[in-house]
Amino acid sequence: MKKSINLHFVHSYGLLVILYALNISCNSILFAQRYSTTFGLISELKASKNSIGIMSADFNSDGIMDLATYGDTQVRFYFQSADGYSFQPATLFVKRPILSGQVAKLNRDSYTDIILVVDNPASIYVYLGKPEEKYYLAFERELNEPFENMLVADINNDKKADLIFYGKHKLGASVYLGNGNGSFQSGTIILPEYSFNSFIVSPLHGNGINDIIASNWITNDVMIFSGFGRMKFSEPAVLHCNGEIGTMATLLLNADFIPDLVVGMADADKCCTFVGDGFGGFKYSGELILGYPQDDICSEDVNSDGKDDLLILSKINKSMNVLLNDGKGNLAEKIPFYAGRSPIMFSILTNPGSANVDVAILDTANTRVRIIHNSDKHNVNSQEKLYATGLSPSGIISEDINHDNWYDIIVANKGSSNLSLFLNQGNGTFAGQIPFDLEDSPQYLRYFNRKDSTAIVLATNTHSDKIAVIEINPRTLSNLSYTLPTLGHPEILDVRLNSVTNNLQIYALEKDNTSQKWTIIKFDKISSVRFTEEYFNLTASNTSLISAAIDKRNNNSIDRIAFAAYNKRQKKEQVYLSQISFNERPLNPRLIYSLSAEESIPAIIWLHDLNNDDIKDLILYFGEPENSISFSLSQNESTYTTVRYNVRQPIQILSADRLQILDIDDDKIPDIIFENNFRKTIELCYGRGDGTFSQPLRLASTGNIGGFVLSDINNDSFAELIVTEPMNGILKIIQLNY
């Protein structure tokens, strides 16, 4: 008996649309060019607590792709609007718990139909679509076997959708032939000698007859069954893989238009690729080392270049990965994205007649559906671009490395002990990374550009006692790398040229782990890799240094040093402002200014002119319990007026590179941008020109980022936000709404 079921709209579930900055779940995507990915907004939909799967189709027949999740006794629809990023929820109630779901066209009308496997007992439910966003139960049949996996495919080539059931714990595959009206015949067992954990139906011979590609769970081999029609198949050709086979996908790897095969390993960190010969045979072509097991794989042309790319979901690694096809048989570039705390399944969301490929990921831990949209649907000011880096990227700088008047990017990869150089292509997009190996793991970067010859990058790590130096030829990109030893915990204060010899000078703050004293060490280059060293005492007796900043004076040889220290004798925290000459013999600096801070110690210090009077002012960050920023405006060389900056939310800044001072709105007044670790946001405070600032505005939500920088990479007079994500191994570029 046919039973009509209306869709009950649930107005309580709204759409959360966010500008996603540093925690990425991803994938659906428009690649601006090879090696780059352009993102639009990320939509988040609330899913039911017990959702176990996700489907995509035009469920309401309006020509726009929709989404649906299923679990327990309901299917929850999300009807997509014409704007591409808002959704109207609705619910279809089912009388038994749902085990699995698929969409298909089962009859001759234009509406999308739904096939569900339900429990107690395991049965097939078919819901046929009809106008007015309604589905009705048109067919049900009990399964004569325990349910494991279901596939919808035309296995007998009669142009009617059939159902195929297979699994590790059964022999053969059960086929329920479709009648073309939403009903199905009784099950028939095929290939009874084998047990399958992955199953693909696809024509491999060019004759239009479907063949079978299946993985044998017992032997962990891939088996190719050539089809003869009428559900007759040949003896299998066997492809060997080392390890447990997870999922598989067919795709066009090269330009011969013959289906090829990618096999994901469930217990290893790799995929195996096989190139098809057009006659049902495959030749092993290589391995893709991914670093994680694969749980869900599909092929899709994500960058609209006419080549099939590969999308891989890893539950263990909590990542979605896009592997770009170079058209020569290689999946050359791996781009990983954070997929949520517990991603279990994803679905492609492509509108008919559109080249846009969006991806929806079901995250059961957060009971969310995360949708990553193509940027060309949305305001360009919200787009994001992603690039693969090395392992655990942290520090980041943006400079014109090759002197072409376009800002490039260098990333410090702490996990892989190298640097990644991304050259600007002249349009705000970047080529794939160029690596430079280092002896130590880099964490923080400093840059100095010798416009006459080389670009110099310096890298430090809080857990190392060395400074890594790389000199890069801007024309050839050849490099010379070496290290400079310190006593420990080096922090680059300044890089400059010797006024006499024009050789490189490097000033670093270091801590003697034996004496616990802080000094400034000056490295003066005398040959290609040789430096002289001079040491300058910084702290007075009975003090312990917390932070320091240097003010380079260009008009004479006298610099200023600002540093925070704890006075053990007076039991006070103080800020010292001292002057020191680096071109004379070492001398102890003279305390000329002290600011007591009884409640907490200034954890980080910056020196910057905040009110355009050509005198550097003090910016102090106080850690716990205050978690605030104060500004001390300079009246002269020794007099300061302190303005405590009060905000509605506490501020937590982890390191000096997490706060940057620049004129973001081109009004000739310095603004402040910082990462607030408390709120997991990057925030902007507009300067007023008198040393005071606006309340912070949230530019982007963040996760665990390695570093950030703002740079006008496309020369449009507006800076882009560039961040690194250590967990995902990506560089992200975000265009902001100012």
XYZ file of C-alpha atoms in Angstrom:
738
model
C 0.000 0.000 0.000
C 1.299 3.407 -0.909
C 1.498 5.800 1.997
C 1.963 9.544 1.476
C 4.358 11.276 3.856
C 4.649 15.072 3.942
C 7.883 16.872 4.721
C 7.577 18.660 8.047
C 9.594 21.856 8.005
C 11.706 22.436 11.076
C 12.197 26.158 11.590
C 14.295 25.780 14.717
C 17.353 24.710 12.759
C 19.029 27.739 11.305
C 22.035 28.048 9.145
C 25.309 29.125 10.598
C 27.388 30.825 7.933
C 30.875 31.686 9.037
C 34.045 33.082 7.535
C 36.329 30.255 8.241
C 39.886 31.195 8.924
C 42.090 28.713 10.595
C 40.205 25.433 11.177
C 39.292 24.117 7.879
C 37.005 21.268 6.996
C 36.947 21.087 3.299
C 36.936 20.293 0.055
C 34.601 21.463 -2.526
C 36.406 23.789 -4.391
C 37.395 25.803 -7.249
C 41.077 25.729 -8.042
C 42.140 29.055 -9.442
C 44.987 27.284 -11.182
C 47.038 24.193 -10.606
C 48.600 24.160 -7.130
C 46.056 26.561 -5.672
C 42.582 26.259 -4.258
C 40.044 29.037 -3.958
C 37.344 28.846 -1.318
C 34.234 30.811 -0.648
C 32.149 30.789 2.483
C 31.734 27.749 4.645
C 28.172 26.911 5.623
C 27.411 24.838 8.676
C 24.119 23.008 9.013
C 22.864 21.446 12.204
C 22.419 17.710 11.781
C 20.447 15.359 14.014
C 22.436 13.792 16.838
C 22.331 10.296 15.414
C 22.987 11.036 11.736
C 24.994 8.266 10.089
C 25.080 9.328 6.433
C 24.705 12.144 3.936
C 23.258 12.366 0.408
C 23.067 15.085 -2.241
C 20.485 15.506 -5.000
C 17.831 17.904 -6.252
C 15.219 16.707 -3.788
C 12.618 19.425 -4.491
C 13.080 19.539 -8.295
C 13.940 23.228 -8.501
C 17.146 22.711 -10.499
C 19.408 23.297 -7.478
C 21.278 20.593 -5.586
C 20.151 19.898 -2.023
C 21.471 17.866 0.891
C 20.004 15.243 3.177
C 21.263 13.440 6.254
C 19.774 10.272 7.663
C 19.791 8.420 10.983
C 17.375 6.935 13.513
C 13.921 7.213 11.976
C 14.242 10.360 9.891
C 15.742 11.860 6.787
C 16.575 15.531 7.226
C 16.574 17.601 4.045
C 18.355 20.897 3.440
C 16.881 22.630 0.408
C 19.431 24.965 -1.100
C 18.375 28.466 -2.136
C 19.400 30.193 -5.335
C 22.093 32.209 -3.525
C 24.058 29.003 -2.974
C 24.679 29.208 0.751
C 21.354 29.290 2.595
C 19.239 26.205 3.228
C 15.675 25.465 4.305
C 15.398 22.332 6.490
C 12.659 19.745 6.321
C 12.149 16.257 7.739
C 10.864 12.962 6.349
C 9.874 10.525 9.100
C 10.494 6.796 8.608
C 8.855 4.036 10.615
C 12.047 2.007 11.243
C 15.674 2.903 12.118
C 17.721 3.709 9.015
C 20.907 1.767 8.281
C 21.863 3.247 4.908
C 20.603 5.597 2.204
C 21.065 6.195 -1.526
C 19.517 8.459 -4.169
C 18.595 7.362 -7.678
C 16.158 7.863 -10.549
C 14.017 4.736 -10.283
C 11.131 5.507 -12.634
C 10.492 7.583 -15.699
C 9.509 10.863 -14.038
C 11.882 13.767 -13.391
C 11.929 13.495 -9.594
C 14.747 12.161 -7.437
C 13.925 8.991 -5.503
C 15.377 7.679 -2.250
C 16.379 4.116 -1.321
C 16.753 3.313 2.371
C 17.821 0.166 4.176
C 16.023 -0.001 7.511
C 16.427 -2.271 10.534
C 14.215 -4.644 12.574
C 14.236 -6.539 10.267
C 16.653 -5.380 7.539
C 14.467 -4.241 4.663
C 14.488 -2.100 1.528
C 12.331 1.039 1.605
C 11.825 3.005 -1.606
C 10.472 6.561 -1.400
C 9.473 8.026 -4.745
C 9.521 11.765 -5.274
C 6.574 13.805 -6.483
C 5.662 17.511 -6.705
C 5.319 19.841 -3.726
C 8.410 18.470 -1.995
C 6.703 15.241 -0.947
C 7.919 11.666 -0.829
C 5.801 8.576 -0.470
C 6.710 4.995 0.455
C 6.206 3.097 -2.806
C 7.985 -0.192 -2.172
C 9.356 -2.288 0.651
C 11.025 -5.689 0.710
C 12.689 -7.610 3.502
C 16.297 -8.632 2.911
C 17.109 -12.296 3.215
C 20.552 -11.573 4.650
C 22.318 -9.353 7.186
C 22.926 -5.889 5.798
C 26.467 -4.530 5.297
C 26.890 -2.396 2.160
C 24.556 -1.253 -0.620
C 25.392 -0.035 -4.133
C 22.987 1.380 -6.737
C 24.058 0.561 -10.305
C 22.756 -0.858 -13.585
C 24.531 -4.184 -13.405
C 22.596 -5.901 -16.230
C 22.698 -2.982 -18.705
C 18.916 -2.612 -19.087
C 19.043 1.101 -18.154
C 17.240 0.445 -14.884
C 18.774 0.997 -11.472
C 19.545 -2.188 -9.548
C 20.549 -2.788 -5.923
C 23.723 -4.669 -5.036
C 24.424 -5.838 -1.490
C 27.883 -7.048 -0.447
C 30.118 -7.256 2.610
C 32.977 -8.932 4.415
C 30.762 -11.437 6.180
C 28.866 -12.841 3.197
C 29.818 -14.787 0.100
C 29.077 -13.223 -3.245
C 26.963 -10.191 -3.981
C 23.178 -10.100 -3.836
C 21.556 -8.344 -6.801
C 17.996 -7.003 -6.678
C 17.111 -6.117 -10.268
C 15.070 -2.976 -10.743
C 11.766 -3.037 -12.623
C 11.955 0.592 -13.687
C 9.015 1.721 -11.552
C 10.596 1.884 -8.088
C 10.119 -1.803 -7.312
C 12.726 -4.572 -7.290
C 12.840 -8.315 -7.909
C 14.017 -10.884 -5.412
C 17.723 -11.122 -4.722
C 20.088 -13.188 -6.856
C 23.580 -14.211 -5.752
C 26.465 -13.579 -8.148
C 30.166 -14.388 -7.733
C 29.484 -16.695 -4.758
C 33.130 -17.779 -4.370
C 34.299 -14.423 -3.060
C 33.769 -12.015 -0.177
C 33.952 -8.294 -1.014
C 34.609 -5.156 0.978
C 34.584 -2.722 -1.963
C 32.555 -2.879 -5.177
C 32.468 -0.791 -8.388
C 30.302 -1.299 -11.486
C 31.749 0.442 -14.540
C 32.342 -0.226 -18.279
C 36.044 -0.858 -18.860
C 36.150 -2.227 -22.415
C 34.524 0.581 -24.346
C 31.648 -1.668 -25.427
C 29.049 -0.180 -23.071
C 28.733 -3.381 -21.037
C 29.319 -2.956 -17.334
C 32.204 -4.752 -15.674
C 32.927 -5.233 -11.972
C 35.908 -4.063 -9.966
C 35.828 -5.518 -6.469
C 38.262 -6.068 -3.624
C 38.510 -9.549 -2.157
C 38.373 -9.196 1.606
C 40.027 -12.573 2.215
C 43.057 -12.161 -0.071
C 43.190 -8.329 -0.118
C 43.422 -8.356 -3.895
C 41.551 -6.308 -6.470
C 39.544 -8.477 -8.859
C 38.394 -7.421 -12.338
C 35.338 -9.296 -13.664
C 34.691 -8.558 -17.355
C 30.982 -8.400 -18.194
C 29.325 -10.359 -21.012
C 25.842 -8.963 -20.454
C 22.824 -10.497 -18.689
C 24.822 -10.643 -15.430
C 27.423 -13.000 -16.847
C 31.031 -12.305 -15.892
C 34.449 -13.726 -16.641
C 36.902 -15.282 -14.260
C 38.687 -12.480 -12.402
C 41.929 -10.804 -13.340
C 43.810 -10.071 -10.101
C 45.664 -6.913 -9.058
C 47.856 -7.263 -5.985
C 48.155 -4.650 -3.236
C 50.178 -4.892 -0.063
C 47.771 -4.277 2.802
C 44.085 -4.173 3.610
C 42.070 -2.550 0.845
C 39.644 0.136 1.913
C 37.849 2.027 -0.831
C 38.418 2.385 -4.567
C 37.587 4.859 -7.299
C 37.839 4.953 -11.086
C 39.059 8.109 -12.789
C 40.833 9.359 -15.883
C 44.444 9.813 -14.816
C 45.869 10.638 -18.216
C 44.717 11.912 -21.572
C 43.786 8.559 -23.177
C 40.141 8.639 -21.960
C 40.480 5.097 -20.608
C 39.306 4.493 -17.018
C 42.100 4.107 -14.485
C 41.927 2.922 -10.883
C 42.949 4.227 -7.453
C 42.929 1.811 -4.514
C 42.990 3.203 -0.981
C 44.604 1.135 1.779
C 42.616 0.928 5.008
C 45.580 -0.031 7.186
C 48.368 1.975 5.563
C 49.282 5.508 4.609
C 49.055 5.102 0.865
C 46.976 4.614 -2.248
C 47.913 2.419 -5.201
C 47.280 3.596 -8.758
C 46.654 1.411 -11.816
C 46.439 2.585 -15.429
C 43.770 0.951 -17.601
C 44.486 -0.455 -21.065
C 40.927 -0.169 -22.437
C 40.457 -3.951 -22.553
C 39.667 -4.550 -18.910
C 43.320 -4.801 -17.874
C 45.268 -2.567 -15.507
C 48.968 -1.922 -15.002
C 50.417 -0.879 -11.666
C 51.730 2.695 -11.948
C 52.819 3.661 -8.427
C 51.967 4.602 -4.861
C 50.660 7.807 -3.358
C 52.082 8.248 0.148
C 49.484 10.188 2.122
C 50.442 9.661 5.752
C 47.080 8.287 6.886
C 44.589 5.515 6.117
C 41.764 6.254 3.673
C 38.078 5.779 4.488
C 36.167 7.380 1.625
C 37.369 8.126 -1.913
C 35.766 9.650 -4.965
C 36.928 11.272 -8.195
C 35.731 14.656 -9.422
C 37.074 17.449 -11.590
C 37.362 19.991 -8.782
C 39.262 22.697 -10.685
C 37.340 22.612 -13.963
C 40.399 21.768 -16.033
C 38.864 18.674 -17.652
C 40.927 16.241 -15.562
C 39.633 13.935 -12.829
C 41.027 14.792 -9.406
C 40.848 12.655 -6.282
C 39.103 13.426 -2.992
C 39.991 11.370 0.073
C 38.496 11.391 3.563
C 40.519 10.054 6.483
C 38.610 9.574 9.731
C 41.706 8.889 11.820
C 43.555 11.922 10.483
C 40.375 14.035 10.590
C 41.204 15.402 7.187
C 39.841 15.801 3.718
C 42.475 15.702 0.999
C 42.393 16.865 -2.590
C 44.910 15.367 -5.000
C 45.189 17.322 -8.230
C 45.617 15.524 -11.529
C 48.332 16.894 -13.807
C 46.887 15.039 -16.820
C 50.021 12.933 -17.235
C 49.056 10.074 -14.984
C 50.132 11.787 -11.772
C 48.162 13.026 -8.795
C 50.875 15.561 -8.230
C 49.724 17.919 -5.526
C 48.164 16.942 -2.199
C 46.092 19.611 -0.442
C 44.834 18.592 3.018
C 42.040 20.212 5.011
C 40.683 19.742 8.501
C 37.396 17.820 8.257
C 36.082 18.071 11.819
C 36.403 16.088 15.032
C 34.645 12.988 13.718
C 34.035 13.093 9.943
C 32.418 9.937 8.621
C 31.218 10.671 5.091
C 31.170 13.360 2.432
C 29.025 14.103 -0.584
C 29.625 16.088 -3.770
C 27.330 19.067 -4.259
C 27.398 20.092 -7.934
C 24.485 21.899 -9.562
C 23.347 20.709 -12.996
C 25.100 22.566 -15.790
C 27.624 24.100 -13.391
C 31.351 23.513 -13.181
C 31.322 24.350 -9.477
C 32.138 21.486 -7.164
C 31.068 21.937 -3.548
C 31.590 19.307 -0.880
C 29.513 18.568 2.210
C 31.100 16.658 5.121
C 29.119 14.999 7.893
C 30.845 15.562 11.266
C 29.107 13.431 13.863
C 31.066 14.759 16.863
C 29.763 18.261 16.272
C 26.487 17.095 14.704
C 27.228 19.375 11.781
C 27.247 19.308 8.037
C 30.087 21.480 6.771
C 29.749 22.791 3.227
C 32.655 24.411 1.430
C 31.439 26.506 -1.475
C 33.119 27.619 -4.632
C 34.247 31.206 -4.443
C 32.680 32.292 -7.703
C 29.264 31.957 -6.079
C 30.103 34.502 -3.433
C 31.550 37.875 -2.694
C 35.194 37.921 -3.671
C 35.992 39.542 -0.333
C 35.255 36.255 1.397
C 37.332 33.905 -0.698
C 40.112 31.743 0.631
C 43.024 30.074 -1.115
C 44.879 27.063 0.198
C 48.347 25.766 -0.589
C 50.173 22.706 0.690
C 53.248 23.349 2.879
C 55.668 21.101 4.720
C 54.876 19.468 8.044
C 53.670 21.625 10.961
C 54.082 25.069 9.351
C 54.605 27.823 11.911
C 56.322 31.131 11.145
C 55.496 33.091 8.029
C 56.776 36.198 6.225
C 55.644 37.935 3.041
C 58.275 39.818 1.040
C 59.271 40.428 -2.555
C 61.911 37.712 -2.751
C 62.644 37.809 -6.490
C 62.325 41.593 -6.977
C 59.371 41.459 -9.400
C 57.246 43.922 -7.352
C 54.910 41.157 -6.128
C 54.911 39.906 -2.559
C 56.000 36.293 -2.158
C 55.579 34.069 0.904
C 58.037 32.044 2.973
C 56.815 29.525 5.547
C 58.825 27.874 8.321
C 57.949 24.152 8.503
C 58.764 23.069 12.028
C 57.882 19.419 11.453
C 59.884 18.861 8.255
C 62.869 21.131 9.130
C 62.689 23.257 6.007
C 61.329 26.450 4.517
C 58.689 26.703 1.788
C 58.961 29.517 -0.743
C 55.780 30.439 -2.625
C 56.415 32.732 -5.586
C 53.671 35.147 -6.547
C 52.499 34.541 -10.124
C 51.676 38.211 -10.634
C 47.960 37.888 -9.904
C 47.816 37.074 -6.216
C 48.065 33.311 -6.750
C 51.145 31.230 -6.063
C 53.020 28.347 -7.616
C 53.702 25.196 -5.646
C 56.178 25.400 -2.800
C 59.933 25.501 -3.341
C 61.609 23.834 -0.320
C 64.867 24.871 1.360
C 66.274 22.330 3.828
C 67.595 23.363 7.265
C 69.575 21.629 10.012
C 67.137 22.630 12.766
C 63.379 22.937 12.953
C 62.434 26.564 12.145
C 59.703 28.296 14.134
C 60.156 32.063 13.791
C 61.327 33.958 10.707
C 63.049 37.274 10.117
C 63.779 38.800 6.731
C 66.378 41.169 5.325
C 66.541 42.150 1.657
C 69.839 43.139 0.126
C 68.412 44.684 -3.000
C 71.807 44.631 -4.650
C 72.301 40.924 -4.306
C 70.445 38.502 -2.028
C 67.365 37.972 0.072
C 68.321 36.815 3.559
C 65.984 34.741 5.734
C 66.782 33.985 9.369
C 65.033 31.262 11.343
C 64.991 30.513 15.068
C 63.396 27.988 17.369
C 62.752 28.480 21.086
C 64.092 24.986 21.735
C 67.300 25.481 19.752
C 70.579 27.356 20.385
C 71.221 28.124 16.703
C 70.196 30.757 14.205
C 69.664 29.404 10.695
C 70.573 31.770 7.855
C 69.611 31.255 4.212
C 70.818 33.605 1.485
C 68.639 33.315 -1.628
C 69.620 34.538 -5.072
C 66.536 36.414 -6.333
C 67.152 35.454 -9.985
C 68.158 31.794 -9.806
C 66.693 30.962 -6.371
C 69.931 29.179 -5.549
C 70.772 29.431 -1.884
C 73.553 29.323 0.680
C 72.582 28.093 4.147
C 74.521 28.029 7.426
C 73.968 28.332 11.177
C 75.171 30.740 13.847
C 75.676 29.399 17.402
C 74.284 31.128 20.489
C 74.158 30.346 24.183
C 70.483 29.481 23.987
C 66.941 30.685 23.228
C 67.946 33.083 20.435
C 65.561 35.832 19.386
C 66.391 38.024 16.388
C 66.335 41.686 17.351
C 67.602 43.312 14.188
C 69.316 42.722 10.843
C 71.260 45.489 9.115
C 74.377 46.266 7.064
C 77.654 47.401 8.556
C 77.960 51.128 7.826
C 81.659 50.714 6.953
C 82.018 47.327 5.240
C 78.415 46.954 3.970
C 78.486 43.393 5.270
C 75.616 41.707 7.047
C 75.070 42.315 10.781
C 72.720 40.268 12.929
C 71.665 41.222 16.460
C 70.102 38.529 18.620
C 68.929 38.233 22.183
C 70.208 35.123 23.919
C 70.046 33.524 27.319
C 73.020 31.842 28.928
C 71.457 28.717 30.383
C 74.381 28.349 32.793
C 74.449 31.854 34.262
C 70.807 32.632 33.452
C 71.940 36.014 32.142
C 70.573 37.686 29.047
C 72.875 39.321 26.541
C 72.787 40.741 23.058
C 75.122 39.065 20.622
C 76.244 40.880 17.480
C 77.286 38.782 14.477
C 79.388 40.697 11.944
C 79.991 38.927 8.631
C 83.629 38.904 7.452
C 83.488 36.258 4.702
C 80.975 34.025 2.921
C 80.014 32.062 6.041
C 82.296 33.496 8.752
C 81.171 35.942 11.418
C 82.773 37.718 14.325
C 80.873 37.828 17.610
C 80.471 40.553 20.251
C 78.485 40.342 23.449
C 76.626 43.148 25.248
C 75.246 42.823 28.748
C 71.593 43.736 28.927
C 70.122 43.173 32.348
C 71.386 44.666 35.554
C 72.171 42.482 38.530
C 69.297 40.914 40.423
C 67.010 41.036 37.380
C 65.634 38.358 35.105
C 64.651 39.251 31.549
C 61.189 38.515 30.196
C 61.011 40.212 26.811
C 62.864 42.785 24.726
C 62.535 44.947 21.617
C 65.023 47.133 19.756
C 64.615 50.580 18.218
C 67.149 51.043 15.433
C 68.268 54.681 15.177
C 69.307 55.553 11.674
C 70.758 58.970 12.412
C 73.531 57.832 14.770
C 75.117 54.793 16.304
C 72.928 54.818 19.419
C 70.058 52.361 19.594
C 67.392 51.978 22.220
C 66.509 48.731 23.929
C 63.224 48.202 25.750
C 62.926 45.176 27.963
C 60.821 43.823 30.771
C 62.533 42.299 33.778
C 61.764 41.160 37.270
C 63.798 42.942 39.953
C 64.513 40.263 42.546
C 65.838 42.704 45.112
C 62.911 45.080 44.933
C 60.458 42.270 44.142
C 58.972 44.364 41.359
C 58.294 43.876 37.705
C 59.725 46.714 35.664
C 60.067 47.924 32.123
C 63.470 49.297 31.248
C 64.256 51.641 28.415
C 67.958 51.881 27.838
C 70.317 53.084 25.163
C 73.326 51.252 23.872
C 75.998 51.752 21.252
C 76.852 48.723 19.150
C 79.692 50.394 17.300
C 81.758 50.983 20.422
C 83.102 48.606 23.004
C 80.503 46.625 24.977
C 78.851 48.591 27.742
C 76.145 48.104 30.307
C 73.001 50.023 29.445
C 71.797 52.785 31.728
C 68.269 52.619 33.124
C 66.553 55.810 32.026
C 62.897 54.804 32.385
C 61.040 52.378 34.622
C 57.393 51.516 34.728
C 56.283 49.418 37.691
C 53.658 46.815 37.190
C 52.661 45.367 40.520
C 50.023 42.913 39.404
C 51.659 41.186 36.467
C 54.784 41.373 34.384
C 54.842 42.650 30.806
C 55.279 39.428 28.891
C 55.886 40.936 25.441
C 57.182 44.341 24.311
C 56.922 46.137 20.991
C 58.359 49.509 19.934
C 56.403 51.479 17.347
C 55.407 55.059 16.617
C 51.675 55.063 17.383
C 50.912 58.790 17.089
C 53.121 59.839 14.148
C 55.503 62.038 16.137
C 58.590 60.173 14.860
C 59.346 58.817 18.347
C 58.875 55.128 19.105
C 56.240 54.346 21.727
C 55.979 51.338 24.005
C 53.376 48.593 23.561
C 53.197 46.199 26.481
C 51.262 42.970 26.736
C 50.512 41.810 30.285
C 49.784 38.132 30.719
C 47.839 36.522 33.508
C 45.955 37.618 35.485
C 45.434 40.877 33.563
C 45.527 39.620 29.959
C 45.554 43.141 28.587
C 47.526 45.573 26.443
C 48.807 48.997 27.467
C 50.370 51.783 25.435
C 53.053 54.171 26.697
C 53.387 57.183 24.425
C 56.792 58.825 24.318
C 56.908 62.552 25.129
C 60.668 62.607 24.748
C 63.598 60.242 25.223
C 62.755 59.574 28.865
C 59.136 60.609 29.542
C 56.152 58.396 28.763
C 52.422 58.640 29.226
C 50.766 55.276 29.814
C 47.297 54.462 28.524
C 45.878 51.124 29.627
C 43.804 49.546 26.883
C 40.544 48.186 28.261
C 38.538 45.753 26.158
C 35.385 43.804 26.863
C 37.104 40.460 26.404
C 40.464 39.244 27.778
C 43.397 39.092 25.373
C 45.889 36.264 25.210
C 48.875 36.744 22.883
C 51.219 33.774 22.686
C 54.285 35.399 21.097
C 55.516 38.685 19.655
C 54.787 37.651 16.070
C 51.078 37.257 16.952
C 50.655 41.061 17.014
C 51.357 43.288 14.033
C 51.192 47.054 13.630
C 50.372 48.511 10.222
C 48.090 50.986 8.513
C 45.337 48.673 7.375
C 42.890 51.310 6.069
C 45.437 53.662 4.450
C 44.629 56.624 6.707
C 48.292 57.142 7.734
C 47.445 55.987 11.290
C 48.859 52.701 12.665
C 46.334 49.959 13.385
C 46.865 46.792 15.406
C 46.063 43.248 14.340
C 46.572 40.370 16.751
C 45.602 36.769 17.371
C 43.550 36.487 20.560
C 44.109 32.947 21.756
C 41.317 33.268 24.315
C 38.641 33.803 21.690
C 40.409 31.864 18.915
C 40.102 34.881 16.651
C 42.214 37.325 14.703
C 41.145 40.830 15.693
C 41.643 44.317 14.323
C 41.817 47.536 16.342
C 41.695 50.738 14.310
C 44.091 53.436 15.511
C 42.801 56.926 16.257
C 46.150 58.668 15.855
C 46.547 59.631 19.518
C 47.702 56.287 20.850
C 44.191 55.033 21.496
C 42.380 52.355 19.514
C 38.911 51.105 18.729
C 37.425 48.041 20.336
C 38.636 44.887 18.551
C 36.767 43.710 15.476
C 36.874 40.016 14.602
C 38.429 39.425 11.196
C 38.433 35.643 11.276
C 37.849 32.674 13.538
C 40.949 30.591 14.163
C 41.974 27.189 15.344
C 45.502 26.228 16.190
C 47.541 28.367 13.792
C 51.283 28.514 13.410
C 51.549 32.152 12.431
C 49.965 34.894 10.385
C 50.910 37.926 8.359
C 49.032 40.575 6.415
C 50.254 41.394 2.927
C 48.838 42.958 -0.220
C 49.642 40.036 -2.482
C 47.478 41.121 -5.430
C 48.365 44.836 -5.418
C 44.793 46.028 -4.879
C 45.790 48.289 -1.934
C 44.073 45.943 0.546
C 46.061 43.514 2.657
C 45.132 39.829 2.676
C 45.325 37.694 5.809
C 47.801 34.831 5.366
C 47.955 32.074 7.986
C 49.603 28.696 8.458
C 47.806 25.674 9.904
C 50.209 23.183 11.558
C 47.659 20.374 11.860
C 46.694 20.411 8.196
C 50.013 21.402 6.642
C 48.506 24.231 4.646
C 48.979 27.886 3.887
C 45.710 29.812 3.771
C 45.132 33.208 2.135
C 41.946 35.024 3.129
C 40.591 38.179 1.531
C 39.006 40.266 4.260
C 36.074 42.620 4.533
C 37.469 45.778 6.113
